[in-house]
Amino acid sequence: MAAPWIVDDQLWAVIEPLLPVKAPGTPGPARMDDRAVLQGILFVLITGIGWEDLPQELGFGSGMTCWRRLRDWQAAGVFEAMHTTMLAHCHRAGLIDFDRVIPDGSHVRAKRGTDTGPSPVDRRKTTTS
């Protein structure tokens, strides 16, 4: 079994088109290979090591390169696009059992409104409803 941070050819074929392309002729040093950087990002996130501790001998580039690419891809919406694309692939392949899906909105932050009333627990704080 391959290490969980290794992106195989089949998965890479799905992910690669979702990544932003650096315009040709853009000044600066040669860009590290996107696939290697993605594997470096996954290595750090899976193992929990610090970005600065990413071993150079693995060929993923520096931890700072991986961190910057993660930041840039996050800002460009790459990971949201990956998630949506992978869900669509899994759905088409019949790999999602909707009988076992539980919607959960607990990760959505409650908005604070101006029409909130006093908290029944602490009279100095307002509620979020």
mmCIF file of N, CA and C in Angstrom:
data_model
loop_
_atom_site.group_PDB
_atom_site.id
_atom_site.type_symbol
_atom_site.label_atom_id
_atom_site.label_comp_id
_atom_site.label_asym_id
_atom_site.label_seq_id
_atom_site.Cartn_x
_atom_site.Cartn_y
_atom_site.Cartn_z
ATOM 1 N N MET A 1 0.838 -1.179 0.000
ATOM 2 C CA MET A 1 0.000 0.000 0.000
ATOM 3 C C MET A 1 0.885 1.245 0.000
ATOM 4 N N ALA A 2 0.563 2.172 -0.869
ATOM 5 C CA ALA A 2 1.342 3.404 -0.975
ATOM 6 C C ALA A 2 1.066 4.315 0.216
ATOM 7 N N ALA A 3 2.022 5.154 0.508
ATOM 8 C CA ALA A 3 1.838 6.141 1.578
ATOM 9 C C ALA A 3 0.654 7.043 1.238
ATOM 10 N N PRO A 4 -0.110 7.491 2.224
ATOM 11 C CA PRO A 4 -1.329 8.251 1.951
ATOM 12 C C PRO A 4 -1.090 9.610 1.306
ATOM 13 N N TRP A 5 0.121 10.110 1.310
ATOM 14 C CA TRP A 5 0.403 11.399 0.685
ATOM 15 C C TRP A 5 0.853 11.255 -0.772
ATOM 16 N N ILE A 6 0.986 10.044 -1.255
ATOM 17 C CA ILE A 6 1.373 9.822 -2.645
ATOM 18 C C ILE A 6 0.142 9.965 -3.536
ATOM 19 N N VAL A 7 0.232 10.848 -4.509
ATOM 20 C CA VAL A 7 -0.866 11.084 -5.446
ATOM 21 C C VAL A 7 -0.597 10.247 -6.690
ATOM 22 N N ASP A 8 -1.415 9.211 -6.907
ATOM 23 C CA ASP A 8 -1.192 8.331 -8.055
ATOM 24 C C ASP A 8 -1.660 9.005 -9.350
ATOM 25 N N ASP A 9 -1.347 8.383 -10.476
ATOM 26 C CA ASP A 9 -1.635 8.974 -11.785
ATOM 27 C C ASP A 9 -3.117 9.200 -12.012
ATOM 28 N N GLN A 10 -3.943 8.283 -11.563
ATOM 29 C CA GLN A 10 -5.392 8.409 -11.758
ATOM 30 C C GLN A 10 -5.951 9.608 -10.981
ATOM 31 N N LEU A 11 -5.529 9.769 -9.744
ATOM 32 C CA LEU A 11 -5.976 10.910 -8.946
ATOM 33 C C LEU A 11 -5.404 12.207 -9.498
ATOM 34 N N TRP A 12 -4.145 12.185 -9.909
ATOM 35 C CA TRP A 12 -3.508 13.382 -10.450
ATOM 36 C C TRP A 12 -4.226 13.864 -11.714
ATOM 37 N N ALA A 13 -4.725 12.939 -12.523
ATOM 38 C CA ALA A 13 -5.453 13.315 -13.736
ATOM 39 C C ALA A 13 -6.717 14.106 -13.406
ATOM 40 N N VAL A 14 -7.292 13.872 -12.246
ATOM 41 C CA VAL A 14 -8.481 14.611 -11.811
ATOM 42 C C VAL A 14 -8.088 15.956 -11.210
ATOM 43 N N ILE A 15 -7.022 15.988 -10.421
ATOM 44 C CA ILE A 15 -6.621 17.193 -9.689
ATOM 45 C C ILE A 15 -5.911 18.215 -10.567
ATOM 46 N N GLU A 16 -5.030 17.774 -11.437
ATOM 47 C CA GLU A 16 -4.186 18.700 -12.195
ATOM 48 C C GLU A 16 -4.958 19.792 -12.929
ATOM 49 N N PRO A 17 -6.076 19.487 -13.610
ATOM 50 C CA PRO A 17 -6.795 20.558 -14.309
ATOM 51 C C PRO A 17 -7.401 21.622 -13.383
ATOM 52 N N LEU A 18 -7.502 21.329 -12.108
ATOM 53 C CA LEU A 18 -8.087 22.269 -11.154
ATOM 54 C C LEU A 18 -7.078 23.289 -10.629
ATOM 55 N N LEU A 19 -5.798 23.050 -10.878
ATOM 56 C CA LEU A 19 -4.756 23.919 -10.342
ATOM 57 C C LEU A 19 -4.510 25.121 -11.242
ATOM 58 N N PRO A 20 -4.281 26.292 -10.628
ATOM 59 C CA PRO A 20 -3.949 27.466 -11.442
ATOM 60 C C PRO A 20 -2.604 27.271 -12.138
ATOM 61 N N VAL A 21 -2.473 27.849 -13.314
ATOM 62 C CA VAL A 21 -1.257 27.718 -14.105
ATOM 63 C C VAL A 21 -0.479 29.026 -14.033
ATOM 64 N N LYS A 22 0.818 28.933 -13.742
ATOM 65 C CA LYS A 22 1.677 30.110 -13.731
ATOM 66 C C LYS A 22 1.912 30.528 -15.172
ATOM 67 N N ALA A 23 1.674 31.788 -15.444
ATOM 68 C CA ALA A 23 1.820 32.300 -16.808
ATOM 69 C C ALA A 23 3.261 32.151 -17.281
ATOM 70 N N PRO A 24 3.443 31.715 -18.550
ATOM 71 C CA PRO A 24 4.803 31.593 -19.085
ATOM 72 C C PRO A 24 5.483 32.959 -19.104
ATOM 73 N N GLY A 25 6.755 32.945 -18.811
ATOM 74 C CA GLY A 25 7.523 34.192 -18.829
ATOM 75 C C GLY A 25 7.420 34.987 -17.541
ATOM 76 N N THR A 26 6.721 34.448 -16.544
ATOM 77 C CA THR A 26 6.624 35.131 -15.260
ATOM 78 C C THR A 26 7.996 35.120 -14.605
ATOM 79 N N PRO A 27 8.446 36.294 -14.145
ATOM 80 C CA PRO A 27 9.783 36.338 -13.535
ATOM 81 C C PRO A 27 9.835 35.530 -12.238
ATOM 82 N N GLY A 28 11.039 35.159 -11.891
ATOM 83 C CA GLY A 28 11.248 34.413 -10.658
ATOM 84 C C GLY A 28 11.898 33.082 -10.940
ATOM 85 N N PRO A 29 12.236 32.372 -9.874
ATOM 86 C CA PRO A 29 12.889 31.073 -10.048
ATOM 87 C C PRO A 29 11.933 30.054 -10.657
ATOM 88 N N ALA A 30 12.496 28.976 -11.161
ATOM 89 C CA ALA A 30 11.675 27.911 -11.736
ATOM 90 C C ALA A 30 10.721 27.390 -10.673
ATOM 91 N N ARG A 31 9.526 27.122 -11.088
ATOM 92 C CA ARG A 31 8.475 26.684 -10.173
ATOM 93 C C ARG A 31 8.615 25.190 -9.879
ATOM 94 N N MET A 32 8.480 24.842 -8.614
ATOM 95 C CA MET A 32 8.510 23.438 -8.193
ATOM 96 C C MET A 32 7.285 22.740 -8.768
ATOM 97 N N ASP A 33 7.438 21.489 -9.147
ATOM 98 C CA ASP A 33 6.371 20.689 -9.734
ATOM 99 C C ASP A 33 5.149 20.648 -8.816
ATOM 100 N N ASP A 34 3.960 20.953 -9.367
ATOM 101 C CA ASP A 34 2.734 20.999 -8.576
ATOM 102 C C ASP A 34 2.427 19.676 -7.883
ATOM 103 N N ARG A 35 2.638 18.589 -8.563
ATOM 104 C CA ARG A 35 2.341 17.270 -7.982
ATOM 105 C C ARG A 35 3.232 16.997 -6.778
ATOM 106 N N ALA A 36 4.511 17.318 -6.894
ATOM 107 C CA ALA A 36 5.435 17.118 -5.775
ATOM 108 C C ALA A 36 5.048 18.018 -4.603
ATOM 109 N N VAL A 37 4.668 19.252 -4.899
ATOM 110 C CA VAL A 37 4.275 20.180 -3.841
ATOM 111 C C VAL A 37 2.995 19.701 -3.159
ATOM 112 N N LEU A 38 2.019 19.227 -3.933
ATOM 113 C CA LEU A 38 0.792 18.705 -3.341
ATOM 114 C C LEU A 38 1.109 17.537 -2.407
ATOM 115 N N GLN A 39 2.003 16.663 -2.821
ATOM 116 C CA GLN A 39 2.396 15.542 -1.969
ATOM 117 C C GLN A 39 3.097 16.040 -0.706
ATOM 118 N N GLY A 40 3.876 17.108 -0.833
ATOM 119 C CA GLY A 40 4.511 17.709 0.347
ATOM 120 C C GLY A 40 3.476 18.288 1.302
ATOM 121 N N ILE A 41 2.468 18.953 0.750
ATOM 122 C CA ILE A 41 1.381 19.495 1.574
ATOM 123 C C ILE A 41 0.677 18.361 2.309
ATOM 124 N N LEU A 42 0.340 17.301 1.577
ATOM 125 C CA LEU A 42 -0.335 16.166 2.192
ATOM 126 C C LEU A 42 0.539 15.514 3.258
ATOM 127 N N PHE A 43 1.851 15.410 2.991
ATOM 128 C CA PHE A 43 2.769 14.820 3.967
ATOM 129 C C PHE A 43 2.727 15.598 5.278
ATOM 130 N N VAL A 44 2.802 16.924 5.186
ATOM 131 C CA VAL A 44 2.793 17.754 6.392
ATOM 132 C C VAL A 44 1.450 17.636 7.116
ATOM 133 N N LEU A 45 0.351 17.706 6.362
ATOM 134 C CA LEU A 45 -0.965 17.662 6.991
ATOM 135 C C LEU A 45 -1.271 16.296 7.605
ATOM 136 N N ILE A 46 -0.811 15.224 6.976
ATOM 137 C CA ILE A 46 -1.081 13.876 7.492
ATOM 138 C C ILE A 46 -0.179 13.541 8.682
ATOM 139 N N THR A 47 1.104 13.882 8.580
ATOM 140 C CA THR A 47 2.030 13.520 9.657
ATOM 141 C C THR A 47 1.999 14.504 10.817
ATOM 142 N N GLY A 48 1.592 15.750 10.540
ATOM 143 C CA GLY A 48 1.534 16.756 11.596
ATOM 144 C C GLY A 48 2.867 17.418 11.895
ATOM 145 N N ILE A 49 3.886 17.175 11.074
ATOM 146 C CA ILE A 49 5.176 17.839 11.312
ATOM 147 C C ILE A 49 5.057 19.315 10.945
ATOM 148 N N GLY A 50 5.996 20.104 11.388
ATOM 149 C CA GLY A 50 6.019 21.523 11.037
ATOM 150 C C GLY A 50 6.472 21.712 9.597
ATOM 151 N N TRP A 51 6.012 22.796 8.980
ATOM 152 C CA TRP A 51 6.402 23.073 7.590
ATOM 153 C C TRP A 51 7.914 23.136 7.456
ATOM 154 N N GLU A 52 8.571 23.731 8.434
ATOM 155 C CA GLU A 52 10.027 23.889 8.368
ATOM 156 C C GLU A 52 10.759 22.559 8.529
ATOM 157 N N ASP A 53 10.057 21.524 8.983
ATOM 158 C CA ASP A 53 10.672 20.213 9.190
ATOM 159 C C ASP A 53 10.462 19.240 8.030
ATOM 160 N N LEU A 54 9.859 19.709 6.936
ATOM 161 C CA LEU A 54 9.631 18.835 5.784
ATOM 162 C C LEU A 54 10.979 18.357 5.229
ATOM 163 N N PRO A 55 11.228 17.055 5.214
ATOM 164 C CA PRO A 55 12.530 16.547 4.762
ATOM 165 C C PRO A 55 12.772 16.831 3.273
ATOM 166 N N GLN A 56 13.866 17.484 2.967
ATOM 167 C CA GLN A 56 14.220 17.815 1.584
ATOM 168 C C GLN A 56 14.438 16.573 0.740
ATOM 169 N N GLU A 57 14.914 15.510 1.353
ATOM 170 C CA GLU A 57 15.230 14.295 0.592
ATOM 171 C C GLU A 57 13.991 13.602 0.023
ATOM 172 N N LEU A 58 12.804 13.998 0.448
ATOM 173 C CA LEU A 58 11.578 13.415 -0.107
ATOM 174 C C LEU A 58 11.233 14.002 -1.479
ATOM 175 N N GLY A 59 11.848 15.133 -1.814
ATOM 176 C CA GLY A 59 11.643 15.716 -3.138
ATOM 177 C C GLY A 59 10.377 16.534 -3.282
ATOM 178 N N PHE A 60 9.793 16.979 -2.170
ATOM 179 C CA PHE A 60 8.566 17.754 -2.211
ATOM 180 C C PHE A 60 8.813 19.257 -2.265
ATOM 181 N N GLY A 61 10.063 19.663 -2.245
ATOM 182 C CA GLY A 61 10.380 21.090 -2.152
ATOM 183 C C GLY A 61 10.487 21.475 -0.684
ATOM 184 N N SER A 62 10.679 22.750 -0.456
ATOM 185 C CA SER A 62 10.812 23.212 0.928
ATOM 186 C C SER A 62 9.447 23.318 1.579
ATOM 187 N N GLY A 63 9.440 23.309 2.893
ATOM 188 C CA GLY A 63 8.202 23.494 3.626
ATOM 189 C C GLY A 63 7.568 24.836 3.315
ATOM 190 N N MET A 64 8.396 25.865 3.128
ATOM 191 C CA MET A 64 7.865 27.195 2.818
ATOM 192 C C MET A 64 7.212 27.206 1.443
ATOM 193 N N THR A 65 7.802 26.513 0.475
ATOM 194 C CA THR A 65 7.194 26.418 -0.859
ATOM 195 C C THR A 65 5.833 25.739 -0.753
ATOM 196 N N CYS A 66 5.773 24.648 -0.020
ATOM 197 C CA CYS A 66 4.507 23.927 0.143
ATOM 198 C C CYS A 66 3.478 24.793 0.858
ATOM 199 N N TRP A 67 3.905 25.501 1.897
ATOM 200 C CA TRP A 67 2.985 26.352 2.647
ATOM 201 C C TRP A 67 2.443 27.475 1.762
ATOM 202 N N ARG A 68 3.329 28.104 0.991
ATOM 203 C CA ARG A 68 2.881 29.188 0.096
ATOM 204 C C ARG A 68 1.896 28.675 -0.953
ATOM 205 N N ARG A 69 2.187 27.520 -1.527
ATOM 206 C CA ARG A 69 1.295 26.953 -2.539
ATOM 207 C C ARG A 69 -0.049 26.595 -1.915
ATOM 208 N N LEU A 70 -0.029 26.048 -0.693
ATOM 209 C CA LEU A 70 -1.272 25.759 0.021
ATOM 210 C C LEU A 70 -2.075 27.042 0.201
ATOM 211 N N ARG A 71 -1.430 28.095 0.633
ATOM 212 C CA ARG A 71 -2.091 29.391 0.819
ATOM 213 C C ARG A 71 -2.680 29.905 -0.486
ATOM 214 N N ASP A 72 -1.894 29.862 -1.552
ATOM 215 C CA ASP A 72 -2.346 30.373 -2.848
ATOM 216 C C ASP A 72 -3.486 29.532 -3.416
ATOM 217 N N TRP A 73 -3.372 28.222 -3.308
ATOM 218 C CA TRP A 73 -4.426 27.340 -3.817
ATOM 219 C C TRP A 73 -5.705 27.503 -3.003
ATOM 220 N N GLN A 74 -5.562 27.686 -1.695
ATOM 221 C CA GLN A 74 -6.741 27.900 -0.856
ATOM 222 C C GLN A 74 -7.445 29.192 -1.281
ATOM 223 N N ALA A 75 -6.680 30.253 -1.484
ATOM 224 C CA ALA A 75 -7.256 31.539 -1.899
ATOM 225 C C ALA A 75 -7.917 31.437 -3.272
ATOM 226 N N ALA A 76 -7.386 30.579 -4.143
ATOM 227 C CA ALA A 76 -7.928 30.414 -5.499
ATOM 228 C C ALA A 76 -9.112 29.448 -5.538
ATOM 229 N N GLY A 77 -9.466 28.856 -4.404
ATOM 230 C CA GLY A 77 -10.608 27.937 -4.354
ATOM 231 C C GLY A 77 -10.319 26.540 -4.867
ATOM 232 N N VAL A 78 -9.051 26.179 -4.950
ATOM 233 C CA VAL A 78 -8.660 24.880 -5.497
ATOM 234 C C VAL A 78 -9.194 23.726 -4.656
ATOM 235 N N PHE A 79 -9.104 23.831 -3.337
ATOM 236 C CA PHE A 79 -9.501 22.709 -2.494
ATOM 237 C C PHE A 79 -11.016 22.524 -2.487
ATOM 238 N N GLU A 80 -11.750 23.613 -2.584
ATOM 239 C CA GLU A 80 -13.206 23.499 -2.712
ATOM 240 C C GLU A 80 -13.555 22.822 -4.039
ATOM 241 N N ALA A 81 -12.846 23.199 -5.108
ATOM 242 C CA ALA A 81 -13.076 22.567 -6.413
ATOM 243 C C ALA A 81 -12.701 21.086 -6.373
ATOM 244 N N MET A 82 -11.598 20.740 -5.691
ATOM 245 C CA MET A 82 -11.212 19.333 -5.548
ATOM 246 C C MET A 82 -12.305 18.558 -4.819
ATOM 247 N N HIS A 83 -12.805 19.119 -3.747
ATOM 248 C CA HIS A 83 -13.835 18.451 -2.955
ATOM 249 C C HIS A 83 -15.081 18.206 -3.799
ATOM 250 N N THR A 84 -15.532 19.226 -4.494
ATOM 251 C CA THR A 84 -16.719 19.105 -5.337
ATOM 252 C C THR A 84 -16.508 18.082 -6.446
ATOM 253 N N THR A 85 -15.358 18.134 -7.083
ATOM 254 C CA THR A 85 -15.042 17.215 -8.177
ATOM 255 C C THR A 85 -14.972 15.776 -7.685
ATOM 256 N N MET A 86 -14.317 15.569 -6.553
ATOM 257 C CA MET A 86 -14.184 14.210 -6.025
ATOM 258 C C MET A 86 -15.551 13.661 -5.587
ATOM 259 N N LEU A 87 -16.395 14.499 -4.995
ATOM 260 C CA LEU A 87 -17.743 14.046 -4.639
ATOM 261 C C LEU A 87 -18.524 13.650 -5.886
ATOM 262 N N ALA A 88 -18.398 14.426 -6.966
ATOM 263 C CA ALA A 88 -19.095 14.107 -8.216
ATOM 264 C C ALA A 88 -18.599 12.772 -8.782
ATOM 265 N N HIS A 89 -17.276 12.557 -8.760
ATOM 266 C CA HIS A 89 -16.710 11.285 -9.236
ATOM 267 C C HIS A 89 -17.222 10.116 -8.401
ATOM 268 N N CYS A 90 -17.206 10.274 -7.089
ATOM 269 C CA CYS A 90 -17.676 9.204 -6.196
ATOM 270 C C CYS A 90 -19.161 8.940 -6.402
ATOM 271 N N HIS A 91 -19.944 9.992 -6.599
ATOM 272 C CA HIS A 91 -21.386 9.826 -6.818
ATOM 273 C C HIS A 91 -21.651 9.063 -8.114
ATOM 274 N N ARG A 92 -20.951 9.459 -9.197
ATOM 275 C CA ARG A 92 -21.126 8.766 -10.490
ATOM 276 C C ARG A 92 -20.717 7.301 -10.398
ATOM 277 N N ALA A 93 -19.736 7.002 -9.572
ATOM 278 C CA ALA A 93 -19.255 5.624 -9.423
ATOM 279 C C ALA A 93 -20.098 4.826 -8.421
ATOM 280 N N GLY A 94 -21.095 5.470 -7.840
ATOM 281 C CA GLY A 94 -21.953 4.785 -6.883
ATOM 282 C C GLY A 94 -21.277 4.494 -5.553
ATOM 283 N N LEU A 95 -20.295 5.300 -5.193
ATOM 284 C CA LEU A 95 -19.540 5.063 -3.965
ATOM 285 C C LEU A 95 -20.107 5.797 -2.751
ATOM 286 N N ILE A 96 -21.140 6.604 -2.958
ATOM 287 C CA ILE A 96 -21.735 7.337 -1.841
ATOM 288 C C ILE A 96 -23.079 6.694 -1.505
ATOM 289 N N ASP A 97 -23.206 6.257 -0.280
ATOM 290 C CA ASP A 97 -24.444 5.653 0.193
ATOM 291 C C ASP A 97 -25.242 6.734 0.919
ATOM 292 N N PHE A 98 -26.228 7.310 0.214
ATOM 293 C CA PHE A 98 -26.992 8.413 0.784
ATOM 294 C C PHE A 98 -27.891 7.972 1.938
ATOM 295 N N ASP A 99 -28.077 6.683 2.123
ATOM 296 C CA ASP A 99 -28.827 6.201 3.281
ATOM 297 C C ASP A 99 -28.020 6.365 4.564
ATOM 298 N N ARG A 100 -26.714 6.554 4.422
ATOM 299 C CA ARG A 100 -25.844 6.673 5.593
ATOM 300 C C ARG A 100 -25.296 8.073 5.772
ATOM 301 N N VAL A 101 -25.800 9.033 4.994
ATOM 302 C CA VAL A 101 -25.319 10.410 5.071
ATOM 303 C C VAL A 101 -26.108 11.161 6.137
ATOM 304 N N ILE A 102 -25.396 11.891 6.970
ATOM 305 C CA ILE A 102 -26.037 12.699 7.993
ATOM 306 C C ILE A 102 -25.620 14.153 7.775
ATOM 307 N N PRO A 103 -26.564 15.008 7.396
ATOM 308 C CA PRO A 103 -26.195 16.417 7.236
ATOM 309 C C PRO A 103 -25.852 17.015 8.586
ATOM 310 N N ASP A 104 -24.838 17.853 8.598
ATOM 311 C CA ASP A 104 -24.391 18.468 9.843
ATOM 312 C C ASP A 104 -24.043 19.912 9.564
ATOM 313 N N GLY A 105 -24.730 20.800 10.176
ATOM 314 C CA GLY A 105 -24.460 22.222 9.996
ATOM 315 C C GLY A 105 -23.708 22.821 11.154
ATOM 316 N N SER A 106 -23.170 21.985 12.045
ATOM 317 C CA SER A 106 -22.521 22.518 13.240
ATOM 318 C C SER A 106 -21.231 23.261 12.925
ATOM 319 N N HIS A 107 -20.677 23.066 11.739
ATOM 320 C CA HIS A 107 -19.435 23.762 11.400
ATOM 321 C C HIS A 107 -19.691 25.161 10.854
ATOM 322 N N VAL A 108 -20.947 25.528 10.682
ATOM 323 C CA VAL A 108 -21.291 26.851 10.158
ATOM 324 C C VAL A 108 -21.396 27.822 11.318
ATOM 325 N N ARG A 109 -20.670 28.907 11.218
ATOM 326 C CA ARG A 109 -20.644 29.897 12.289
ATOM 327 C C ARG A 109 -21.977 30.631 12.370
ATOM 328 N N ALA A 110 -22.472 30.802 13.573
ATOM 329 C CA ALA A 110 -23.707 31.541 13.785
ATOM 330 C C ALA A 110 -23.421 33.027 13.630
ATOM 331 N N LYS A 111 -24.253 33.704 12.872
ATOM 332 C CA LYS A 111 -24.080 35.140 12.653
ATOM 333 C C LYS A 111 -24.657 35.901 13.842
ATOM 334 N N ARG A 112 -23.960 36.930 14.235
ATOM 335 C CA ARG A 112 -24.466 37.784 15.312
ATOM 336 C C ARG A 112 -25.305 38.876 14.672
ATOM 337 N N GLY A 113 -26.500 38.977 15.128
ATOM 338 C CA GLY A 113 -27.396 39.989 14.585
ATOM 339 C C GLY A 113 -27.616 41.112 15.563
ATOM 340 N N THR A 114 -28.233 42.175 15.087
ATOM 341 C CA THR A 114 -28.521 43.307 15.964
ATOM 342 C C THR A 114 -29.805 43.077 16.747
ATOM 343 N N ASP A 115 -30.584 42.075 16.331
ATOM 344 C CA ASP A 115 -31.867 41.826 16.981
ATOM 345 C C ASP A 115 -31.774 40.726 18.039
ATOM 346 N N THR A 116 -30.589 40.508 18.577
ATOM 347 C CA THR A 116 -30.445 39.469 19.587
ATOM 348 C C THR A 116 -30.911 39.993 20.933
ATOM 349 N N GLY A 117 -31.374 39.104 21.735
ATOM 350 C CA GLY A 117 -31.856 39.488 23.055
ATOM 351 C C GLY A 117 -30.887 39.063 24.128
ATOM 352 N N PRO A 118 -31.280 39.262 25.364
ATOM 353 C CA PRO A 118 -30.389 38.882 26.461
ATOM 354 C C PRO A 118 -30.241 37.367 26.551
ATOM 355 N N SER A 119 -29.073 36.941 26.959
ATOM 356 C CA SER A 119 -28.810 35.518 27.139
ATOM 357 C C SER A 119 -29.482 35.047 28.419
ATOM 358 N N PRO A 120 -30.162 33.900 28.357
ATOM 359 C CA PRO A 120 -30.783 33.408 29.585
ATOM 360 C C PRO A 120 -29.751 32.919 30.601
ATOM 361 N N VAL A 121 -28.517 32.713 30.160
ATOM 362 C CA VAL A 121 -27.476 32.212 31.055
ATOM 363 C C VAL A 121 -26.697 33.357 31.681
ATOM 364 N N ASP A 122 -26.319 34.326 30.878
ATOM 365 C CA ASP A 122 -25.533 35.448 31.366
ATOM 366 C C ASP A 122 -26.209 36.728 30.915
ATOM 367 N N ARG A 123 -26.706 37.475 31.826
ATOM 368 C CA ARG A 123 -27.483 38.665 31.493
ATOM 369 C C ARG A 123 -26.652 39.776 30.858
ATOM 370 N N ARG A 124 -25.308 39.683 30.954
ATOM 371 C CA ARG A 124 -24.470 40.708 30.348
ATOM 372 C C ARG A 124 -24.165 40.426 28.877
ATOM 373 N N LYS A 125 -24.417 39.195 28.403
ATOM 374 C CA LYS A 125 -24.115 38.808 27.024
ATOM 375 C C LYS A 125 -25.406 38.616 26.255
ATOM 376 N N THR A 126 -25.329 38.853 24.925
ATOM 377 C CA THR A 126 -26.489 38.615 24.082
ATOM 378 C C THR A 126 -26.389 37.234 23.450
ATOM 379 N N THR A 127 -27.517 36.728 23.021
ATOM 380 C CA THR A 127 -27.537 35.421 22.359
ATOM 381 C C THR A 127 -27.248 35.601 20.884
ATOM 382 N N THR A 128 -27.084 34.481 20.155
ATOM 383 C CA THR A 128 -26.798 34.541 18.725
ATOM 384 C C THR A 128 -28.015 34.251 17.878
ATOM 385 N N SER A 129 -29.183 34.086 18.467
ATOM 386 C CA SER A 129 -30.368 33.777 17.678
ATOM 387 C C SER A 129 -31.119 35.023 17.278
#
